[in-house]
Amino acid sequence: MLGIIGGTNFLAKSPFEHAEEREIETKYGVVPVLLFKFNRKEVAFIQRHGKHQNIPPHRVNHHANIAALKQLGVEKVIGVTSVGSLKIEIKPGCIVIPHDFISLCNIPTYYDDELVHITPKLDEELRQEIIKVARDLGINVVERGIYFQTQGPRLETKAEIAMIRQFADVVGMNMASEATLACELHLKYANISTVDNYAHGIVDTELKYEDIVRAASQREDLPKLLLKLVEVLA
Ligand code: HPA
């Protein structure tokens, strides 16, 4: 089964219609999961910001979300995140499939009481599958990129962006945490990042969260890409 975690792109809606809603109880909390069948293939979809769209990024229960997918028998997880661009050539409107990430603080773990040190990474095979499906659909994606995770909920200062843009291509608040926990549970994890704004100070226009949400929720290519991924990967 394929697992998909959607974010700001799917705040008020799911990309899948006629899904069955289940509450999955985990050691870390209860997670509402939408189970969707397509051509006898099944996908488990989680709304990262909750079904009432009120969980801010620093309060998302990534532990419960990833554990719920594991309990359901999911092997591959695609995280869909909204990001800001750190590079002028990565324009709002495009999609990036990151190949790596940076997250230097607030790193979550399932191993609080054991000496376990995983080596985190994004799953290259799953990444390539996403790129191929996007290409076959004629959706233009940026095939590599480094995702920098900040904690939120506030956006970054201009000085922070001036620093992190030297090391990364896009900035968001969730992917590194999900990828890390997925690795700890031996799940394959890759990410689709929709570029919904230029990060603070990259261009002169004022940056407002409402504009980011508006851009993120108007992505017509995304539901098409996800449906095809379910067909190919689930
Ligand atoms: N910064 C952090 N997270 C984001 C941004 C941003 O500019 N855009 C969308 N998510």
PDB file of C-alpha atoms in Angstrom, residues 91-168:
ATOM      1  CA  LYS A  91      10.098  29.793  -9.822  1.00  0.00           C
ATOM      2  CA  PRO A  92       6.819  29.665  -7.888  1.00  0.00           C
ATOM      3  CA  GLY A  93       4.524  27.276  -9.763  1.00  0.00           C
ATOM      4  CA  CYS A  94       7.102  24.567 -10.266  1.00  0.00           C
ATOM      5  CA  ILE A  95       7.528  21.247  -8.500  1.00  0.00           C
ATOM      6  CA  VAL A  96      10.793  20.067  -6.955  1.00  0.00           C
ATOM      7  CA  ILE A  97      11.608  16.436  -6.142  1.00  0.00           C
ATOM      8  CA  PRO A  98      14.355  16.936  -3.521  1.00  0.00           C
ATOM      9  CA  HIS A  99      17.304  14.531  -3.364  1.00  0.00           C
ATOM     10  CA  ASP A 100      18.450  15.545   0.134  1.00  0.00           C
ATOM     11  CA  PHE A 101      17.583  17.715   3.101  1.00  0.00           C
ATOM     12  CA  ILE A 102      19.072  19.774   5.910  1.00  0.00           C
ATOM     13  CA  SER A 103      17.580  19.950   9.365  1.00  0.00           C
ATOM     14  CA  LEU A 104      19.909  20.896  12.161  1.00  0.00           C
ATOM     15  CA  CYS A 105      17.569  21.143  15.137  1.00  0.00           C
ATOM     16  CA  ASN A 106      14.406  19.628  16.580  1.00  0.00           C
ATOM     17  CA  ILE A 107      15.181  16.289  14.971  1.00  0.00           C
ATOM     18  CA  PRO A 108      12.454  13.826  15.950  1.00  0.00           C
ATOM     19  CA  THR A 109      13.191  10.193  16.787  1.00  0.00           C
ATOM     20  CA  TYR A 110      11.512   6.973  17.870  1.00  0.00           C
ATOM     21  CA  TYR A 111      14.732   6.085  19.711  1.00  0.00           C
ATOM     22  CA  ASP A 112      14.601   8.108  22.903  1.00  0.00           C
ATOM     23  CA  ASP A 113      15.675   5.231  25.123  1.00  0.00           C
ATOM     24  CA  GLU A 114      17.982   3.213  22.905  1.00  0.00           C
ATOM     25  CA  LEU A 115      21.312   3.898  21.243  1.00  0.00           C
ATOM     26  CA  VAL A 116      20.204   3.750  17.617  1.00  0.00           C
ATOM     27  CA  HIS A 117      21.664   6.090  14.998  1.00  0.00           C
ATOM     28  CA  ILE A 118      20.134   5.766  11.551  1.00  0.00           C
ATOM     29  CA  THR A 119      21.695   7.340   8.463  1.00  0.00           C
ATOM     30  CA  PRO A 120      18.827   9.385   6.974  1.00  0.00           C
ATOM     31  CA  LYS A 121      18.173   9.652   3.254  1.00  0.00           C
ATOM     32  CA  LEU A 122      15.429  10.040   0.697  1.00  0.00           C
ATOM     33  CA  ASP A 123      14.605   6.865  -1.229  1.00  0.00           C
ATOM     34  CA  GLU A 124      16.280   7.208  -4.625  1.00  0.00           C
ATOM     35  CA  GLU A 125      14.163   4.521  -6.325  1.00  0.00           C
ATOM     36  CA  LEU A 126      10.901   6.143  -5.217  1.00  0.00           C
ATOM     37  CA  ARG A 127      12.239   9.559  -6.213  1.00  0.00           C
ATOM     38  CA  GLN A 128      13.018   8.286  -9.716  1.00  0.00           C
ATOM     39  CA  GLU A 129       9.555   6.704  -9.965  1.00  0.00           C
ATOM     40  CA  ILE A 130       7.934  10.044  -9.107  1.00  0.00           C
ATOM     41  CA  ILE A 131      10.087  11.856 -11.671  1.00  0.00           C
ATOM     42  CA  LYS A 132       9.191   9.306 -14.365  1.00  0.00           C
ATOM     43  CA  VAL A 133       5.445   9.470 -13.699  1.00  0.00           C
ATOM     44  CA  ALA A 134       5.565  13.285 -13.745  1.00  0.00           C
ATOM     45  CA  ARG A 135       7.516  13.265 -16.995  1.00  0.00           C
ATOM     46  CA  ASP A 136       5.092  10.780 -18.615  1.00  0.00           C
ATOM     47  CA  LEU A 137       2.234  13.152 -17.688  1.00  0.00           C
ATOM     48  CA  GLY A 138       4.090  16.097 -19.192  1.00  0.00           C
ATOM     49  CA  ILE A 139       4.508  17.739 -15.781  1.00  0.00           C
ATOM     50  CA  ASN A 140       7.774  19.594 -15.597  1.00  0.00           C
ATOM     51  CA  VAL A 141       9.644  18.877 -12.357  1.00  0.00           C
ATOM     52  CA  VAL A 142      12.995  20.025 -10.989  1.00  0.00           C
ATOM     53  CA  GLU A 143      14.675  16.664 -10.505  1.00  0.00           C
ATOM     54  CA  ARG A 144      17.065  17.540  -7.687  1.00  0.00           C
ATOM     55  CA  GLY A 145      17.140  19.991  -4.861  1.00  0.00           C
ATOM     56  CA  ILE A 146      18.071  20.332  -1.217  1.00  0.00           C
ATOM     57  CA  TYR A 147      15.204  21.005   1.178  1.00  0.00           C
ATOM     58  CA  PHE A 148      16.003  23.083   4.247  1.00  0.00           C
ATOM     59  CA  GLN A 149      13.635  22.568   7.176  1.00  0.00           C
ATOM     60  CA  THR A 150      12.824  25.394   9.540  1.00  0.00           C
ATOM     61  CA  GLN A 151      10.651  24.919  12.609  1.00  0.00           C
ATOM     62  CA  GLY A 152       7.868  27.415  12.075  1.00  0.00           C
ATOM     63  CA  PRO A 153       5.224  28.461  12.589  1.00  0.00           C
ATOM     64  CA  ARG A 154       6.693  31.803  11.670  1.00  0.00           C
ATOM     65  CA  LEU A 155       8.289  32.323   8.283  1.00  0.00           C
ATOM     66  CA  GLU A 156      12.020  33.032   8.097  1.00  0.00           C
ATOM     67  CA  THR A 157      13.776  36.396   8.415  1.00  0.00           C
ATOM     68  CA  LYS A 158      15.582  37.835   5.410  1.00  0.00           C
ATOM     69  CA  ALA A 159      18.904  37.208   7.161  1.00  0.00           C
ATOM     70  CA  GLU A 160      18.013  33.543   7.778  1.00  0.00           C
ATOM     71  CA  ILE A 161      17.106  33.096   4.132  1.00  0.00           C
ATOM     72  CA  ALA A 162      20.327  34.834   3.021  1.00  0.00           C
ATOM     73  CA  MET A 163      22.214  32.271   5.071  1.00  0.00           C
ATOM     74  CA  ILE A 164      20.358  29.092   4.171  1.00  0.00           C
ATOM     75  CA  ARG A 165      20.131  29.844   0.454  1.00  0.00           C
ATOM     76  CA  GLN A 166      23.866  29.183   0.291  1.00  0.00           C
ATOM     77  CA  PHE A 167      23.245  25.564   1.206  1.00  0.00           C
ATOM     78  CA  ALA A 168      19.777  24.636  -0.048  1.00  0.00           C
TER      79      ALA A 168
END
